[in-house]
């Protein structure tokens, strides 16, 4: 992951102001931040540097109070503290303050994940992700992830853990890995952990569903419970996010294993799972064509018919809102599969950076799920997010990808090349050993024959 040595200043400027305590306050606060970024004189008009510094001190005082409360004996106090920190980090860039308090915040999150239940663990998982987003890609966020990842994976894989906490962990683990993971093999290991959840929704998986004892119906499709559905959906979306970081070799393996089975998720009773599966299919097609412009899926015709049916769905048992949303998404997915098109969207930031690929859309949606109304502000003030969505030159035969994705993909390919070189060296060493053994055997045989000949010459009849 790229390293960011220069941090944004936490003194003055757009980051000053009082701490928001509700979603409505957070939205208003974000709008205030965005306007102050575009007007450098706004701070002076609101009271000058003295007032600005006073509000900054007040904010840090409140945040330190929240941080201390994450280890309070009262469950409600801890939950309120986590929510307050989540709201602050979602609507502000506090990198210097967060960097100073990183270890204390990490300890608080770790305690809440270990000791808490349900809502507390969910809030702690979200805070872990926002902490990585605030710190950016670097040693600090890597240390946070190294500390918390074992706990997050344990909660995700534990069928006895609170389902709400598992859903939150499934969503957080993907973005935490995108931002903070520096080892390609660890990225793949996290993908396997997420994969272990959503494959339970595959038809004829044979693995059952340990989240609620659900069985397969007559069609071979698992009957996923209402609580397990969101867990599998979040795991699939996080897994798809990490697909954008995979090397070509890993992507080919994923295409072979998952593309034939993903269409079974399009028949899910949950509209969110259907949409997540459709967007993942579009993403896989995009990544496959990025590697090979002539890519073809063997069941392509059946898949197109299935996508076309969802794009024109008139099922009376589904709500109008769900049908409208589903038809809109699957029209785009169908165009992606048929023509490789993407409905270009524009982020309201700077000159209007386009989301011109399914890879960028999945990344944008992942960040937006955590920062919410603060996304526009983070696009301007957060160095990590700004870099992720900075325009890149179009790649021949494929979509644009961010520097973060290209950096990790490049290192994945380099690591695979190194492994191949090591294997070649091992094979060469083995061949040399075989040659040496054979040569030794030949020398011994030659010595033995020479001994026989010498003995025959020396022998004479009595």
Short mmCIF file of C-alpha atoms in Angstrom, two decimals, residues 35-381:
data_model
loop_
_atom_site.label_atom_id
_atom_site.label_comp_id
_atom_site.label_asym_id
_atom_site.label_seq_id
_atom_site.Cartn_x
_atom_site.Cartn_y
_atom_site.Cartn_z
CA UNK A 35 -18.16 25.22 2.34
CA UNK A 36 -15.24 26.31 4.52
CA UNK A 37 -12.86 24.35 2.29
CA UNK A 38 -13.95 26.37 -0.70
CA UNK A 39 -13.78 29.69 1.20
CA UNK A 40 -10.46 30.27 3.03
CA UNK A 41 -11.83 33.43 4.67
CA UNK A 42 -14.80 31.70 6.31
CA UNK A 43 -12.92 30.85 9.52
CA UNK A 44 -11.92 34.46 10.04
CA UNK A 45 -15.49 35.60 9.46
CA UNK A 46 -16.78 33.21 12.15
CA UNK A 47 -14.67 34.61 14.92
CA UNK A 48 -11.02 34.49 13.99
CA UNK A 49 -8.22 32.19 14.93
CA UNK A 50 -8.78 32.45 18.69
CA UNK A 51 -12.36 31.20 18.52
CA UNK A 52 -11.34 28.52 16.05
CA UNK A 53 -8.62 27.23 18.34
CA UNK A 54 -11.02 27.26 21.28
CA UNK A 55 -13.53 25.07 19.44
CA UNK A 56 -10.71 22.74 18.41
CA UNK A 57 -9.64 22.36 22.05
CA UNK A 58 -13.25 21.76 23.04
CA UNK A 59 -13.64 19.08 20.37
CA UNK A 60 -10.48 17.28 21.44
CA UNK A 61 -11.61 17.42 25.06
CA UNK A 62 -14.90 15.74 24.11
CA UNK A 63 -13.15 13.13 21.98
CA UNK A 64 -10.75 12.28 24.81
CA UNK A 65 -13.77 11.84 27.03
CA UNK A 66 -15.26 9.41 24.51
CA UNK A 67 -11.96 7.53 24.29
CA UNK A 68 -11.81 7.16 28.08
CA UNK A 69 -15.43 5.97 28.14
CA UNK A 70 -14.70 3.06 25.79
CA UNK A 71 -13.33 1.18 28.82
CA UNK A 72 -16.09 2.23 31.23
CA UNK A 73 -17.89 -0.42 33.28
CA UNK A 74 -21.30 0.64 31.94
CA UNK A 75 -22.30 -1.01 28.65
CA UNK A 76 -24.43 1.97 27.66
CA UNK A 77 -21.60 4.41 28.35
CA UNK A 78 -19.24 2.38 26.18
CA UNK A 79 -21.79 2.22 23.36
CA UNK A 80 -22.41 5.97 23.50
CA UNK A 81 -18.66 6.59 23.40
CA UNK A 82 -18.23 4.35 20.35
CA UNK A 83 -21.10 6.07 18.55
CA UNK A 84 -19.64 9.49 19.34
CA UNK A 85 -16.22 8.52 18.00
CA UNK A 86 -17.77 6.94 14.90
CA UNK A 87 -19.73 10.10 14.15
CA UNK A 88 -16.71 12.35 14.64
CA UNK A 89 -14.44 10.25 12.42
CA UNK A 90 -17.10 9.93 9.72
CA UNK A 91 -17.55 13.70 9.42
CA UNK A 92 -14.05 15.02 10.08
CA UNK A 93 -10.41 14.43 9.24
CA UNK A 94 -8.64 14.20 12.60
CA UNK A 95 -5.50 12.43 11.52
CA UNK A 96 -2.98 14.10 13.84
CA UNK A 97 -5.19 13.75 16.92
CA UNK A 98 -6.12 10.17 15.98
CA UNK A 99 -2.46 9.32 15.39
CA UNK A 100 -1.57 10.54 18.89
CA UNK A 101 -4.45 8.57 20.44
CA UNK A 102 -4.15 5.54 18.17
CA UNK A 103 -2.97 3.00 20.73
CA UNK A 104 -5.53 4.09 23.33
CA UNK A 105 -8.38 3.93 20.79
CA UNK A 106 -7.19 0.53 19.56
CA UNK A 107 -7.12 -0.80 23.12
CA UNK A 108 -10.68 0.46 23.67
CA UNK A 109 -11.94 -1.13 20.44
CA UNK A 110 -10.20 -4.41 21.31
CA UNK A 111 -11.82 -4.46 24.74
CA UNK A 112 -15.28 -3.75 23.31
CA UNK A 113 -14.89 -6.52 20.72
CA UNK A 114 -13.82 -8.98 23.43
CA UNK A 115 -16.18 -8.05 26.23
CA UNK A 116 -19.12 -6.49 24.41
CA UNK A 117 -22.21 -7.94 22.78
CA UNK A 118 -24.38 -7.05 19.80
CA UNK A 119 -24.58 -3.29 19.30
CA UNK A 120 -21.35 -2.62 21.19
CA UNK A 121 -19.36 -5.05 19.03
CA UNK A 122 -20.99 -3.64 15.88
CA UNK A 123 -20.01 -0.09 16.82
CA UNK A 124 -16.50 -1.25 17.70
CA UNK A 125 -16.10 -2.97 14.32
CA UNK A 126 -17.17 0.20 12.52
CA UNK A 127 -14.78 2.28 14.63
CA UNK A 128 -11.91 -0.07 13.74
CA UNK A 129 -12.59 0.60 10.07
CA UNK A 130 -12.88 4.38 10.48
CA UNK A 131 -9.69 4.39 12.53
CA UNK A 132 -7.84 2.82 9.57
CA UNK A 133 -9.45 5.32 7.18
CA UNK A 134 -8.31 8.22 9.37
CA UNK A 135 -4.74 6.91 9.68
CA UNK A 136 -4.46 6.13 5.96
CA UNK A 137 -2.31 3.43 4.40
CA UNK A 138 0.85 3.03 6.42
CA UNK A 139 2.54 1.48 9.43
CA UNK A 140 0.03 2.87 11.93
CA UNK A 141 -3.06 1.41 10.26
CA UNK A 142 -1.19 -1.87 9.64
CA UNK A 143 -0.54 -2.15 13.39
CA UNK A 144 -4.21 -1.46 14.14
CA UNK A 145 -5.31 -4.18 11.74
CA UNK A 146 -2.68 -6.60 13.03
CA UNK A 147 -4.06 -6.15 16.55
CA UNK A 148 -7.77 -6.34 15.71
CA UNK A 149 -7.90 -8.72 12.73
CA UNK A 150 -7.74 -11.97 14.78
CA UNK A 151 -10.69 -10.79 16.89
CA UNK A 152 -12.69 -9.68 13.84
CA UNK A 153 -12.14 -13.01 12.10
CA UNK A 154 -13.05 -14.95 15.24
CA UNK A 155 -16.35 -13.09 15.60
CA UNK A 156 -17.14 -13.51 11.90
CA UNK A 157 -16.53 -17.27 11.92
CA UNK A 158 -18.23 -17.98 15.26
CA UNK A 159 -21.84 -19.15 14.67
CA UNK A 160 -22.62 -18.57 18.36
CA UNK A 161 -21.57 -14.88 18.21
CA UNK A 162 -24.23 -12.17 17.96
CA UNK A 163 -25.47 -12.05 14.35
CA UNK A 164 -25.58 -8.23 14.35
CA UNK A 165 -21.91 -8.13 15.34
CA UNK A 166 -21.01 -10.67 12.64
CA UNK A 167 -22.82 -8.59 10.02
CA UNK A 168 -20.88 -5.47 11.06
CA UNK A 169 -17.57 -7.35 11.09
CA UNK A 170 -18.21 -8.76 7.60
CA UNK A 171 -18.69 -5.22 6.33
CA UNK A 172 -15.71 -3.71 8.19
CA UNK A 173 -13.17 -6.41 7.45
CA UNK A 174 -13.13 -5.73 3.70
CA UNK A 175 -12.40 -2.00 3.90
CA UNK A 176 -9.92 -2.45 6.77
CA UNK A 177 -8.01 -4.89 4.58
CA UNK A 178 -8.15 -2.61 1.54
CA UNK A 179 -6.71 0.31 3.51
CA UNK A 180 -4.29 -1.32 5.93
CA UNK A 181 -3.22 -4.78 4.74
CA UNK A 182 0.29 -4.88 3.32
CA UNK A 183 0.72 -8.62 2.74
CA UNK A 184 -0.88 -10.08 -0.38
CA UNK A 185 -1.15 -13.53 1.16
CA UNK A 186 -3.03 -12.06 4.13
CA UNK A 187 -5.44 -10.39 1.70
CA UNK A 188 -6.17 -13.78 0.16
CA UNK A 189 -6.60 -15.32 3.63
CA UNK A 190 -9.17 -12.65 4.52
CA UNK A 191 -10.98 -13.31 1.25
CA UNK A 192 -11.20 -17.00 2.17
CA UNK A 193 -12.66 -16.06 5.55
CA UNK A 194 -15.34 -13.93 3.88
CA UNK A 195 -15.92 -16.55 1.22
CA UNK A 196 -16.63 -19.09 3.95
CA UNK A 197 -19.76 -17.11 4.79
CA UNK A 198 -21.46 -16.24 1.51
CA UNK A 199 -20.86 -19.64 -0.15
CA UNK A 200 -23.47 -20.96 2.27
CA UNK A 201 -26.04 -19.20 0.11
CA UNK A 202 -24.85 -20.99 -3.03
CA UNK A 203 -27.18 -23.62 -4.49
CA UNK A 204 -26.10 -27.22 -3.81
CA UNK A 205 -23.22 -26.04 -1.65
CA UNK A 206 -23.50 -29.09 0.52
CA UNK A 207 -22.13 -27.24 3.51
CA UNK A 208 -25.42 -26.31 5.12
CA UNK A 209 -25.94 -23.15 7.12
CA UNK A 210 -24.58 -23.18 10.63
CA UNK A 211 -26.14 -19.80 11.35
CA UNK A 212 -29.62 -21.08 11.80
CA UNK A 213 -29.80 -24.69 10.75
CA UNK A 214 -31.39 -23.85 7.41
CA UNK A 215 -31.77 -26.67 4.89
CA UNK A 216 -31.84 -26.75 1.11
CA UNK A 217 -35.26 -26.51 -0.50
CA UNK A 218 -36.47 -28.76 -3.32
CA UNK A 219 -34.69 -26.60 -5.92
CA UNK A 220 -31.31 -27.17 -4.25
CA UNK A 221 -31.10 -23.55 -3.10
CA UNK A 222 -30.40 -23.10 0.63
CA UNK A 223 -33.22 -21.55 2.62
CA UNK A 224 -31.22 -18.77 4.23
CA UNK A 225 -32.69 -17.25 7.38
CA UNK A 226 -33.54 -13.54 7.61
CA UNK A 227 -30.59 -12.94 9.93
CA UNK A 228 -28.06 -14.91 7.89
CA UNK A 229 -28.99 -13.13 4.65
CA UNK A 230 -27.45 -9.74 5.57
CA UNK A 231 -24.34 -11.52 6.91
CA UNK A 232 -23.81 -13.33 3.61
CA UNK A 233 -24.53 -10.17 1.62
CA UNK A 234 -22.00 -8.10 3.58
CA UNK A 235 -19.40 -10.87 3.26
CA UNK A 236 -19.95 -11.02 -0.50
CA UNK A 237 -19.59 -7.24 -0.90
CA UNK A 238 -16.38 -7.15 1.15
CA UNK A 239 -15.02 -10.10 -0.83
CA UNK A 240 -15.86 -8.29 -4.08
CA UNK A 241 -14.04 -5.19 -2.80
CA UNK A 242 -10.88 -7.25 -2.28
CA UNK A 243 -11.22 -8.75 -5.76
CA UNK A 244 -10.08 -5.38 -7.09
CA UNK A 245 -6.68 -5.98 -5.44
CA UNK A 246 -6.06 -9.50 -6.76
CA UNK A 247 -3.35 -10.52 -9.19
CA UNK A 248 -4.19 -12.00 -12.58
CA UNK A 249 -3.39 -15.52 -11.36
CA UNK A 250 -5.70 -15.20 -8.38
CA UNK A 251 -8.47 -13.72 -10.52
CA UNK A 252 -8.35 -16.66 -12.93
CA UNK A 253 -8.76 -19.01 -10.01
CA UNK A 254 -11.70 -16.98 -8.67
CA UNK A 255 -13.39 -16.95 -12.08
CA UNK A 256 -13.10 -20.72 -12.34
CA UNK A 257 -14.45 -21.38 -8.85
CA UNK A 258 -17.11 -18.71 -8.42
CA UNK A 259 -18.49 -17.37 -11.70
CA UNK A 260 -20.40 -20.61 -12.44
CA UNK A 261 -21.97 -20.53 -8.94
CA UNK A 262 -22.67 -16.82 -8.40
CA UNK A 263 -25.79 -16.85 -10.65
CA UNK A 264 -27.51 -19.05 -8.04
CA UNK A 265 -27.46 -16.03 -5.68
CA UNK A 266 -29.52 -14.08 -8.23
CA UNK A 267 -32.46 -16.28 -7.18
CA UNK A 268 -32.21 -15.23 -3.54
CA UNK A 269 -35.36 -14.02 -1.78
CA UNK A 270 -33.37 -11.04 -0.43
CA UNK A 271 -33.22 -8.11 -2.85
CA UNK A 272 -29.94 -6.92 -1.32
CA UNK A 273 -28.31 -10.29 -1.98
CA UNK A 274 -29.63 -10.33 -5.56
CA UNK A 275 -28.20 -6.86 -6.21
CA UNK A 276 -24.87 -7.66 -4.51
CA UNK A 277 -24.56 -10.83 -6.59
CA UNK A 278 -25.42 -8.97 -9.81
CA UNK A 279 -22.86 -6.24 -9.19
CA UNK A 280 -20.24 -8.86 -8.30
CA UNK A 281 -20.92 -10.68 -11.59
CA UNK A 282 -20.48 -7.39 -13.47
CA UNK A 283 -17.23 -6.75 -11.58
CA UNK A 284 -15.88 -10.21 -12.40
CA UNK A 285 -16.71 -9.73 -16.09
CA UNK A 286 -14.92 -6.38 -16.03
CA UNK A 287 -11.81 -7.81 -14.35
CA UNK A 288 -11.80 -10.83 -16.67
CA UNK A 289 -11.99 -8.60 -19.77
CA UNK A 290 -9.26 -6.44 -18.29
CA UNK A 291 -7.02 -9.52 -18.52
CA UNK A 292 -8.46 -10.89 -21.77
CA UNK A 293 -10.62 -8.78 -24.09
CA UNK A 294 -11.98 -12.01 -25.67
CA UNK A 295 -13.14 -13.47 -22.35
CA UNK A 296 -16.24 -15.66 -22.62
CA UNK A 297 -18.24 -17.46 -19.93
CA UNK A 298 -19.46 -20.90 -20.96
CA UNK A 299 -22.97 -20.32 -19.55
CA UNK A 300 -23.08 -16.77 -20.84
CA UNK A 301 -26.42 -17.11 -22.64
CA UNK A 302 -28.23 -18.52 -19.61
CA UNK A 303 -26.73 -15.80 -17.42
CA UNK A 304 -27.92 -13.07 -19.79
CA UNK A 305 -31.44 -14.50 -19.78
CA UNK A 306 -31.40 -14.51 -15.98
CA UNK A 307 -30.16 -10.92 -15.80
CA UNK A 308 -32.70 -9.82 -18.39
CA UNK A 309 -35.52 -11.34 -16.33
CA UNK A 310 -34.36 -9.46 -13.22
CA UNK A 311 -34.06 -6.22 -15.22
CA UNK A 312 -37.76 -6.50 -16.17
CA UNK A 313 -39.04 -8.21 -13.02
CA UNK A 314 -42.78 -7.81 -12.37
CA UNK A 315 -43.13 -10.24 -9.46
CA UNK A 316 -46.26 -9.23 -7.53
CA UNK A 317 -44.84 -10.56 -4.26
CA UNK A 318 -42.09 -7.93 -4.23
CA UNK A 319 -42.53 -4.32 -3.16
CA UNK A 320 -42.53 -1.54 -5.73
CA UNK A 321 -39.43 0.00 -4.17
CA UNK A 322 -37.51 -3.29 -4.39
CA UNK A 323 -38.59 -3.92 -7.97
CA UNK A 324 -37.70 -0.39 -9.08
CA UNK A 325 -34.28 -0.60 -7.42
CA UNK A 326 -33.59 -4.08 -8.75
CA UNK A 327 -34.59 -3.24 -12.34
CA UNK A 328 -32.36 -0.16 -12.34
CA UNK A 329 -29.29 -2.10 -11.14
CA UNK A 330 -29.77 -5.11 -13.38
CA UNK A 331 -30.21 -3.03 -16.51
CA UNK A 332 -26.68 -1.76 -15.84
CA UNK A 333 -25.40 -5.25 -14.98
CA UNK A 334 -26.86 -6.68 -18.18
CA UNK A 335 -25.17 -3.97 -20.27
CA UNK A 336 -21.88 -4.74 -18.48
CA UNK A 337 -22.14 -8.44 -19.34
CA UNK A 338 -23.31 -7.91 -22.93
CA UNK A 339 -21.29 -4.89 -24.01
CA UNK A 340 -18.78 -4.16 -21.25
CA UNK A 341 -20.47 -0.79 -20.61
CA UNK A 342 -20.59 1.08 -17.33
CA UNK A 343 -23.08 3.89 -16.60
CA UNK A 344 -20.58 6.62 -15.74
CA UNK A 345 -21.36 8.51 -12.55
CA UNK A 346 -19.76 11.73 -11.35
CA UNK A 347 -18.61 12.46 -7.82
CA UNK A 348 -19.33 16.03 -6.81
CA UNK A 349 -15.75 16.85 -6.02
CA UNK A 350 -13.23 19.14 -7.70
CA UNK A 351 -13.78 18.84 -11.45
CA UNK A 352 -16.19 15.94 -11.12
CA UNK A 353 -14.15 12.76 -10.95
CA UNK A 354 -15.94 9.96 -12.81
CA UNK A 355 -16.76 6.55 -11.41
CA UNK A 356 -16.14 4.85 -14.70
CA UNK A 357 -15.84 1.18 -13.71
CA UNK A 358 -17.41 -1.41 -11.43
CA UNK A 359 -14.12 -1.56 -9.50
CA UNK A 360 -14.28 2.12 -8.64
CA UNK A 361 -17.99 1.89 -7.84
CA UNK A 362 -17.46 -0.97 -5.37
CA UNK A 363 -14.62 1.00 -3.72
CA UNK A 364 -16.65 4.22 -3.57
CA UNK A 365 -19.69 2.43 -2.11
CA UNK A 366 -17.50 0.78 0.55
CA UNK A 367 -16.11 4.10 1.79
CA UNK A 368 -19.52 5.76 1.63
CA UNK A 369 -21.07 3.04 3.81
CA UNK A 370 -18.82 4.17 6.67
CA UNK A 371 -18.46 7.93 6.25
CA UNK A 372 -22.02 8.50 4.99
CA UNK A 373 -22.89 12.18 4.71
CA UNK A 374 -19.22 13.03 5.25
CA UNK A 375 -18.14 11.49 1.93
CA UNK A 376 -17.90 14.82 0.07
CA UNK A 377 -15.84 16.29 2.89
CA UNK A 378 -13.49 13.28 2.98
CA UNK A 379 -13.07 13.45 -0.79
CA UNK A 380 -11.59 16.91 -0.29
CA UNK A 381 -9.78 16.60 3.05
#
